């Protein structure tokens, strides 16, 4: 099962009596660790007030397609949500869940309409979209509704439910919205792609620390965010994940075995304890190429005008794993300030890799930032992943790796779906 921790769930509420359950749904989604924003259609506000959903979600509710307020990136905490346009909301979401989804909304979704905020966001988002239908049983069974559902399914939108039982209108049959607790479980499964089911993925992340003396060292600006996101995305895809991390201030990712090291040599040793059983190796760590030849046992005193530090080469972890026989599917990262493609291709060849994920690094990009972009250079193709949060980028990268891994190993029957 996937996890909703730190996931951004956009909840759409349409007009139906089941809208009264939406407040409970928001609360339960938040209890599992999701951040929730709410869009209400005009008719939804006849059943439950925006104020209620604002109170339980902690954010103003979105209602208007054309909003003149400030955008997400430019406004303060409270105002920001109110001012998010449909494209910003569509990009913000990791998943869109429409619950309850009325018969009218399903018809509009099937037609690809974009004449209100919720339908426009469903059309504009790259995130997975799911709907939880809720309506009278006759309306549910009507051939028009069933044909709309068939179209919606064809468009890769997931349908949660409905349940059967007695309805608010007094009739009995299919059309009840699933209970919030069931919807939360189904929503978390949107993040469990199963693409790496049964495989072991070994990931390195963060910087290394090369001691000069007991209090000083050589390191770099890697925060570990990219590597931790990759480990998390691999776990979401069903893999057993071992993360070997240099020093960072991040919490260990969920359902990942995390091993903490300091130096490149320690990272090398930890990696080689697990590399033989890895199916895929992803080197995201910014490993120091050099270390002080000798680390002083005591703090170096300020006595000389000049101090020379002698450096020696660290082992190349990535190349050493690629040299194993059999080697795992090898993915290296390349941090470059220029000639991205050329340098990535050189690393692909020299380190004998299957794929290089190249990113531009500089004063304000790559290291430590929350967003990144990648150029994926493989032996046969090049793919560009545009700037987005490291969480989303990692999911797209894992999706790409899974497809290449299964193609190389001729592993068939896999659900290769959009992350
Ligand atoms: O941690 P963040 O703040 O989120 O930043 C992410 C990042 C910029 C660190 C990440 O996206 C990234 O680019 N990681 C690779 C950084 C790097 O060291 O690149 P490189 O071009 O120097 O190394 C190429 C590859 O060899 C990398 O996969 C690296 O892990 C590996 N390597 C390098 C040296 C070494 N001694 N052993 C290695 O395994």
Coordinates of C-alpha atoms and ligand atoms in Angstrom, one line a residue:
X1 CA 0.0 0.0 0.0
X2 CA 1.2 3.6 -0.7
X3 CA 1.5 6.3 1.9
X4 CA -0.2 9.7 2.1
X5 CA 2.5 11.2 4.3
X6 CA 3.5 14.6 2.9
X7 CA 1.2 14.0 -0.1
X8 CA -0.8 17.0 -1.5
X9 CA -4.3 15.9 -1.9
X10 CA -6.7 18.2 -3.7
X11 CA -10.3 17.2 -2.7
X12 CA -13.1 18.2 -5.0
X13 CA -16.5 18.3 -3.5
X14 CA -19.6 18.4 -5.8
X15 CA -23.3 18.8 -5.0
X16 CA -24.8 15.8 -3.2
X17 CA -26.1 14.8 0.2
X18 CA -22.8 12.8 0.8
X19 CA -21.0 16.2 0.8
X20 CA -21.7 16.2 4.6
X21 CA -19.1 13.4 4.9
X22 CA -16.4 15.5 3.2
X23 CA -15.4 17.2 6.5
X24 CA -14.7 13.8 8.0
X25 CA -12.8 12.8 4.9
X26 CA -10.6 15.9 5.1
X27 CA -9.8 15.2 8.7
X28 CA -8.9 11.6 8.0
X29 CA -6.7 12.5 5.1
X30 CA -4.9 14.9 7.2
X31 CA -4.6 12.4 10.1
X32 CA -2.6 10.1 7.7
X33 CA -0.1 12.9 7.0
X34 CA -1.6 14.4 3.8
X35 CA -1.8 18.1 3.1
X36 CA -5.3 18.8 1.9
X37 CA -6.8 21.7 -0.2
X38 CA -10.5 21.8 -1.1
X39 CA -12.3 22.9 -4.3
X40 CA -16.1 23.1 -4.0
X41 CA -18.5 23.4 -6.9
X42 CA -21.3 26.0 -6.5
X43 CA -23.9 23.2 -5.8
X44 CA -21.7 21.6 -3.2
X45 CA -22.0 24.8 -1.1
X46 CA -25.8 24.1 -0.9
X47 CA -25.0 21.0 1.2
X48 CA -22.0 22.0 3.3
X49 CA -20.4 25.4 3.9
X50 CA -17.0 26.4 2.7
X51 CA -16.2 27.6 6.2
X52 CA -16.6 24.1 7.6
X53 CA -14.1 22.7 5.0
X54 CA -11.8 25.6 5.5
X55 CA -11.8 24.9 9.3
X56 CA -11.0 21.2 8.9
X57 CA -8.5 21.6 6.0
X58 CA -6.7 24.7 7.6
X59 CA -6.9 26.5 4.2
X60 CA -9.4 28.7 2.4
X61 CA -11.6 26.7 0.0
X62 CA -11.3 27.3 -3.7
X63 CA -14.4 28.0 -5.7
X64 CA -13.8 30.4 -8.6
X65 CA -12.2 29.5 -11.9
X66 CA -11.0 33.0 -12.5
X67 CA -9.3 34.2 -9.5
X68 CA -7.6 37.6 -9.4
X69 CA -5.7 37.1 -6.1
X70 CA -2.0 36.6 -5.8
X71 CA -0.4 33.3 -6.9
X72 CA 0.9 30.5 -4.8
X73 CA 4.5 31.5 -4.9
X74 CA 4.0 35.2 -4.2
X75 CA 1.5 35.3 -1.3
X76 CA 1.6 34.8 2.4
X77 CA 0.3 31.7 4.1
X78 CA -3.4 32.4 4.3
X79 CA -3.9 34.5 1.2
X80 CA -1.8 32.1 -1.0
X81 CA -4.4 29.4 -1.1
X82 CA -7.2 31.7 -2.0
X83 CA -5.2 33.1 -4.9
X84 CA -4.1 29.9 -6.5
X85 CA -5.2 29.7 -10.1
X86 CA -6.4 26.5 -11.7
X87 CA -3.0 25.7 -13.3
X88 CA -1.2 26.3 -10.0
X89 CA -3.7 24.1 -8.2
X90 CA -3.3 21.4 -10.9
X91 CA 0.5 21.5 -10.5
X92 CA 0.3 21.6 -6.7
X93 CA -1.6 18.4 -6.4
X94 CA 0.0 15.0 -6.0
X95 CA -3.5 13.5 -6.4
X96 CA -7.0 14.8 -7.1
X97 CA -9.9 13.1 -5.3
X98 CA -13.5 14.1 -6.1
X99 CA -15.8 13.0 -3.3
X100 CA -18.7 13.0 -3.6
X101 CA -18.8 13.0 -7.4
X102 CA -22.3 13.7 -8.6
X103 CA -23.8 12.3 -11.9
X104 CA -23.7 15.8 -13.3
X105 CA -20.0 16.1 -12.5
X106 CA -19.2 12.7 -14.0
X107 CA -21.0 13.7 -17.2
X108 CA -18.9 16.9 -17.4
X109 CA -15.7 15.1 -16.7
X110 CA -16.5 12.6 -19.5
X111 CA -17.0 15.5 -21.9
X112 CA -13.7 17.1 -20.9
X113 CA -15.4 20.4 -19.8
X114 CA -13.4 23.1 -18.2
X115 CA -16.0 25.7 -17.3
X116 CA -15.6 25.6 -13.6
X117 CA -12.6 25.3 -11.3
X118 CA -12.9 21.6 -10.5
X119 CA -13.4 20.4 -14.0
X120 CA -10.6 22.7 -15.3
X121 CA -8.2 21.3 -12.6
X122 CA -9.0 17.7 -13.5
X123 CA -8.2 18.5 -17.1
X124 CA -5.0 20.4 -16.4
X125 CA -3.4 18.1 -13.8
X126 CA -0.7 15.5 -14.4
X127 CA -1.5 14.0 -11.0
X128 CA -3.7 10.9 -10.7
X129 CA -7.4 11.7 -10.5
X130 CA -10.0 9.5 -8.7
X131 CA -13.7 10.0 -8.3
X132 CA -16.1 8.6 -5.6
X133 CA -19.5 8.6 -7.2
X134 CA -22.6 9.3 -5.0
X135 CA -26.1 9.4 -6.5
X136 CA -29.5 7.8 -6.5
X137 CA -29.4 4.2 -7.7
X138 CA -31.6 4.9 -10.8
X139 CA -29.2 7.6 -11.8
X140 CA -26.2 5.3 -11.3
X141 CA -27.7 2.5 -13.4
X142 CA -28.8 4.9 -16.2
X143 CA -27.0 4.0 -19.4
X144 CA -25.9 7.7 -19.8
X145 CA -24.1 7.5 -16.5
X146 CA -22.6 4.1 -17.3
X147 CA -21.3 5.3 -20.6
X148 CA -19.8 8.4 -19.0
X149 CA -18.0 6.1 -16.5
X150 CA -16.6 4.0 -19.3
X151 CA -15.2 7.2 -20.9
X152 CA -13.8 8.3 -17.6
X153 CA -12.1 5.0 -17.0
X154 CA -10.6 5.0 -20.5
X155 CA -9.1 8.4 -19.6
X156 CA -7.2 6.7 -16.7
X157 CA -9.4 8.2 -14.0
X158 CA -9.9 5.9 -11.1
X159 CA -13.4 5.2 -9.8
X160 CA -13.8 4.5 -6.1
X161 CA -17.0 2.7 -5.4
X162 CA -19.9 3.4 -5.1
X163 CA -21.2 1.3 -2.2
X164 CA -24.7 -0.3 -2.0
X165 CA -27.4 0.1 0.6
X166 CA -30.2 2.4 1.7
X167 CA -30.0 5.8 0.2
X168 CA -30.9 9.3 1.5
X169 CA -33.8 9.3 -1.0
X170 CA -35.3 6.2 0.6
X171 CA -34.3 3.8 -2.2
X172 CA -31.9 0.8 -1.9
X173 CA -29.2 0.0 -4.3
X174 CA -25.8 1.1 -5.7
X175 CA -24.9 4.8 -5.5
X176 CA -23.7 5.4 -1.9
X177 CA -20.4 7.2 -1.6
X178 CA -17.8 5.0 0.1
X179 CA -17.1 5.8 3.7
X180 CA -14.2 8.3 4.3
X181 CA -12.1 5.5 5.9
X182 CA -12.4 3.4 2.7
X183 CA -11.6 6.4 0.5
X184 CA -8.4 7.2 2.5
X185 CA -7.2 3.6 1.9
X186 CA -8.0 3.8 -1.8
X187 CA -6.4 7.3 -2.1
X188 CA -3.1 6.0 -0.6
X189 CA -3.1 3.2 -3.2
X190 CA -2.9 5.8 -5.9
X191 CA 0.8 6.1 -4.8
X192 CA 1.5 2.4 -4.9
X193 CA 2.3 1.7 -8.5
X194 CA 3.7 -1.8 -8.0
X195 CA 6.3 -1.1 -10.8
X196 CA 9.2 -2.3 -8.7
X197 CA 7.3 -5.1 -6.8
X198 CA 9.7 -7.6 -5.3
X199 CA 12.9 -5.8 -6.4
X200 CA 15.7 -4.5 -4.1
X201 CA 16.8 -0.9 -4.7
X202 CA 19.9 0.5 -3.2
X203 CA 20.1 4.3 -3.1
X204 CA 22.9 6.7 -1.9
X205 CA 22.0 10.2 -0.8
X206 CA 23.3 13.4 0.8
X207 CA 26.9 14.7 1.1
X208 CA 29.9 12.9 2.6
X209 CA 32.0 14.4 5.4
X210 CA 35.8 13.9 5.1
X211 CA 37.4 14.7 8.4
X212 CA 40.4 17.1 8.6
X213 CA 40.5 16.9 12.4
X214 CA 37.9 16.0 15.1
X215 CA 35.9 19.2 14.5
X216 CA 36.6 20.2 10.8
X217 CA 35.9 18.4 7.6
X218 CA 35.4 18.7 3.8
X219 CA 31.8 18.4 2.7
X220 CA 29.4 19.9 0.1
X221 CA 26.0 21.5 -0.1
X222 CA 23.9 18.4 -0.7
X223 CA 20.9 18.3 1.6
X224 CA 19.8 14.7 0.8
X225 CA 16.4 15.9 -0.4
X226 CA 16.8 14.4 -3.9
X227 CA 18.1 11.1 -2.7
X228 CA 15.5 10.7 0.0
X229 CA 12.7 11.5 -2.5
X230 CA 14.1 8.8 -4.8
X231 CA 14.2 6.3 -2.0
X232 CA 10.6 7.1 -1.0
X233 CA 9.4 6.9 -4.6
X234 CA 11.1 3.5 -5.0
X235 CA 9.4 2.3 -1.8
X236 CA 6.0 3.6 -3.1
X237 CA 6.6 1.5 -6.2
X238 CA 6.8 -1.7 -4.2
X239 CA 10.6 -2.1 -3.9
X240 CA 12.6 -3.1 -0.8
X241 CA 14.7 0.0 -0.4
X242 CA 18.1 0.4 1.3
X243 CA 19.2 4.0 1.7
X244 CA 22.8 4.8 2.5
X245 CA 22.9 8.4 3.6
X246 CA 25.6 10.8 4.4
X247 CA 25.0 13.4 7.1
X248 CA 21.6 15.3 6.6
X249 CA 19.0 16.8 8.8
X250 CA 16.1 14.9 7.1
X251 CA 13.9 12.3 8.8
X252 CA 14.3 8.8 7.5
X253 CA 11.9 8.1 4.7
X254 CA 8.9 5.8 5.5
X255 CA 9.3 2.0 4.8
X256 CA 12.9 2.4 3.8
X257 CA 15.9 0.8 5.6
X258 CA 18.2 3.8 6.3
X259 CA 21.9 3.4 7.0
X260 CA 23.8 6.5 8.2
X261 CA 27.4 7.1 7.3
X262 CA 29.8 10.0 7.3
X263 CA 32.7 9.6 4.9
X264 CA 32.9 8.3 1.3
X265 CA 34.9 5.2 2.5
X266 CA 32.1 4.4 5.0
X267 CA 29.5 4.9 2.3
X268 CA 31.5 2.6 0.0
X269 CA 31.7 -0.1 2.8
X270 CA 27.9 0.2 3.6
X271 CA 27.0 0.0 -0.1
X272 CA 29.1 -3.1 -0.7
X273 CA 27.5 -4.9 2.2
X274 CA 24.2 -4.7 0.2
X275 CA 25.2 -4.3 -3.5
X276 CA 25.3 -8.0 -4.3
X277 CA 21.5 -8.4 -3.6
X278 CA 20.5 -5.1 -5.2
X279 CA 18.5 -5.3 -8.5
X280 CA 18.9 -1.5 -9.1
X281 CA 21.5 0.9 -7.8
X282 CA 20.9 4.7 -7.8
X283 CA 23.8 6.9 -6.8
X284 CA 22.3 10.3 -5.8
X285 CA 24.9 11.1 -3.2
X286 CA 27.4 13.9 -3.7
X287 CA 30.4 11.9 -2.8
X288 CA 33.7 13.7 -2.1
X289 CA 36.2 12.8 -4.8
X290 CA 39.1 13.5 -2.4
X291 CA 39.7 13.3 1.3
X292 CA 42.5 14.5 3.6
X293 CA 45.4 12.0 3.4
X294 CA 45.5 12.0 7.2
X295 CA 42.9 13.2 9.6
X296 CA 44.6 14.9 12.6
X297 CA 43.8 13.3 15.9
X298 CA 43.6 16.6 17.7
X299 CA 42.2 20.0 16.6
X300 CA 44.7 21.7 14.3
X301 CA 46.0 24.9 16.0
X302 CA 46.4 28.2 14.3
X303 CA 50.2 28.5 14.3
X304 CA 51.4 28.6 10.7
X305 CA 50.7 31.4 8.2
X306 CA 50.0 28.8 5.5
X307 CA 48.6 25.3 6.0
X308 CA 48.8 22.7 3.2
X309 CA 46.2 19.9 3.2
X310 CA 47.3 16.8 1.3
X311 CA 44.4 15.1 -0.4
X312 CA 44.0 11.6 -1.7
X313 CA 41.4 10.0 -4.0
X314 CA 38.3 8.4 -2.6
X315 CA 37.0 5.2 -4.1
X316 CA 34.4 5.7 -6.8
X317 CA 31.4 3.9 -5.3
X318 CA 29.2 4.0 -8.5
X319 CA 32.0 2.6 -10.8
X320 CA 32.8 -0.1 -8.2
X321 CA 29.2 -1.3 -8.1
X322 CA 29.0 -1.2 -11.9
X323 CA 32.1 -3.5 -12.0
X324 CA 30.3 -6.3 -10.0
X325 CA 29.2 -9.4 -11.9
X326 CA 26.3 -9.5 -12.1
X327 CA 25.9 -5.8 -11.7
X328 CA 22.6 -4.3 -10.7
X329 CA 20.8 -1.9 -13.1
X330 CA 23.0 1.1 -12.7
X331 CA 21.8 4.7 -12.4
X332 CA 24.2 7.5 -11.7
X333 CA 23.5 11.2 -11.2
X334 CA 25.7 13.9 -12.8
X335 CA 25.9 17.3 -11.2
X336 CA 27.1 19.7 -13.9
X337 CA 27.5 23.4 -14.2
X338 CA 27.7 23.2 -18.1
X339 CA 27.5 20.8 -21.1
X340 CA 24.9 18.6 -19.4
X341 CA 24.3 16.1 -22.1
X342 CA 27.9 15.8 -23.2
X343 CA 29.2 15.2 -19.6
X344 CA 26.3 12.9 -18.8
X345 CA 27.1 10.7 -21.8
X346 CA 30.8 10.7 -20.8
X347 CA 29.8 9.4 -17.3
X348 CA 27.4 6.8 -18.9
X349 CA 30.4 5.3 -20.8
X350 CA 33.2 5.7 -18.4
X351 CA 31.3 4.3 -15.4
X352 CA 29.5 1.7 -17.5
X353 CA 26.0 2.8 -16.4
X354 CA 22.5 2.1 -17.8
X355 CA 21.3 5.6 -17.1
X356 CA 22.6 9.0 -16.0
X357 CA 20.3 11.5 -14.4
X358 CA 22.0 14.8 -15.1
X359 CA 21.1 18.0 -13.3
X360 CA 22.4 21.5 -13.5
X361 CA 24.0 22.7 -10.2
X362 CA 24.9 26.2 -9.2
X363 CA 24.5 28.8 -6.4
X364 CA 20.7 28.5 -6.5
X365 CA 19.8 25.3 -8.3
X366 CA 20.4 21.5 -7.8
X367 CA 21.8 21.4 -4.3
X368 CA 19.5 22.0 -1.3
X369 CA 16.6 23.5 -3.4
X370 CA 13.1 22.0 -3.2
X371 CA 12.8 21.7 -7.0
X372 CA 15.0 20.3 -9.6
X373 CA 14.9 19.2 -13.3
X374 CA 16.7 16.2 -14.9
X375 CA 18.0 15.2 -18.2
X376 CA 17.9 11.4 -18.4
X377 CA 20.6 10.1 -20.7
X378 CA 20.3 6.4 -21.5
X379 CA 22.1 4.3 -24.1
X380 CA 19.2 4.6 -26.6
X381 CA 17.2 7.7 -25.6
X382 CA 17.2 11.0 -23.9
X383 CA 14.3 12.3 -21.8
X384 CA 13.9 15.7 -20.2
X385 CA 12.0 15.9 -16.9
X386 CA 11.1 19.6 -16.4
X387 CA 11.4 21.6 -13.2
X388 CA 9.1 20.3 -10.4
X389 CA 9.3 19.3 -6.8
X390 CA 11.9 16.7 -5.9
X391 CA 9.1 14.5 -4.7
X392 CA 7.3 14.5 -8.1
X393 CA 10.6 14.4 -10.0
X394 CA 11.7 11.3 -8.1
X395 CA 8.4 9.5 -8.9
X396 CA 8.9 10.3 -12.6
X397 CA 12.5 9.1 -12.4
X398 CA 11.5 5.8 -10.8
X399 CA 8.8 5.3 -13.4
X400 CA 11.4 5.8 -16.1
X401 CA 13.9 3.5 -14.4
X402 CA 11.2 0.8 -13.9
X403 CA 10.4 0.8 -17.6
X404 CA 14.1 0.6 -18.6
X405 CA 14.8 -2.1 -16.0
X406 CA 11.9 -4.3 -17.2
X407 CA 12.8 -3.8 -20.8
X408 CA 16.5 -4.8 -20.1
X409 CA 15.5 -7.8 -18.0
X410 CA 12.6 -8.7 -20.2
X411 CA 10.4 -8.8 -17.1
X412 CA 6.8 -8.6 -18.4
X413 CA 3.3 -8.1 -17.1
X414 CA 4.0 -4.9 -15.2
X415 CA 1.6 -2.2 -14.5
X416 CA 3.6 0.6 -16.1
X417 CA 1.4 3.5 -15.3
X418 CA 1.9 7.2 -14.8
X419 CA 3.5 8.0 -11.4
Ligands
LIG1 O1 20.9 16.5 -1.9 P1 20.2 17.6 -2.6 O2 20.5 19.0 -1.9 O3 18.8 17.4 -2.9 O4 20.9 17.8 -4.1 C1 20.8 16.8 -5.0 C2 22.1 16.6 -5.8 C3 22.5 17.9 -6.6 C4 23.3 16.3 -4.9 C5 21.8 15.4 -6.8 O5 20.8 15.8 -7.6 C6 23.1 15.1 -7.6 O6 23.4 15.6 -8.7 N1 23.9 14.1 -7.1 C7 25.2 13.7 -7.7 C8 26.2 14.6 -7.3 C9 27.6 14.2 -7.7 O7 28.4 14.0 -6.9 O8 27.8 14.2 -9.0 P2 29.1 13.8 -9.7 O9 28.9 14.2 -11.1 O10 30.3 14.3 -9.0 O11 29.2 12.2 -9.6 C10 28.6 11.3 -10.6 C11 28.1 10.1 -9.9 O12 29.1 9.3 -9.3 C12 27.0 10.3 -8.9 O13 26.0 9.3 -9.0 C13 27.8 10.1 -7.6 O14 27.0 9.6 -6.5 C14 28.8 9.1 -8.0 N2 30.1 9.1 -7.3 C15 30.9 10.2 -7.4 C16 32.1 10.1 -6.7 C17 32.5 9.0 -5.9 N3 33.6 9.0 -5.3 N4 31.7 8.0 -5.8 C18 30.5 8.0 -6.5 O15 29.7 7.0 -6.4

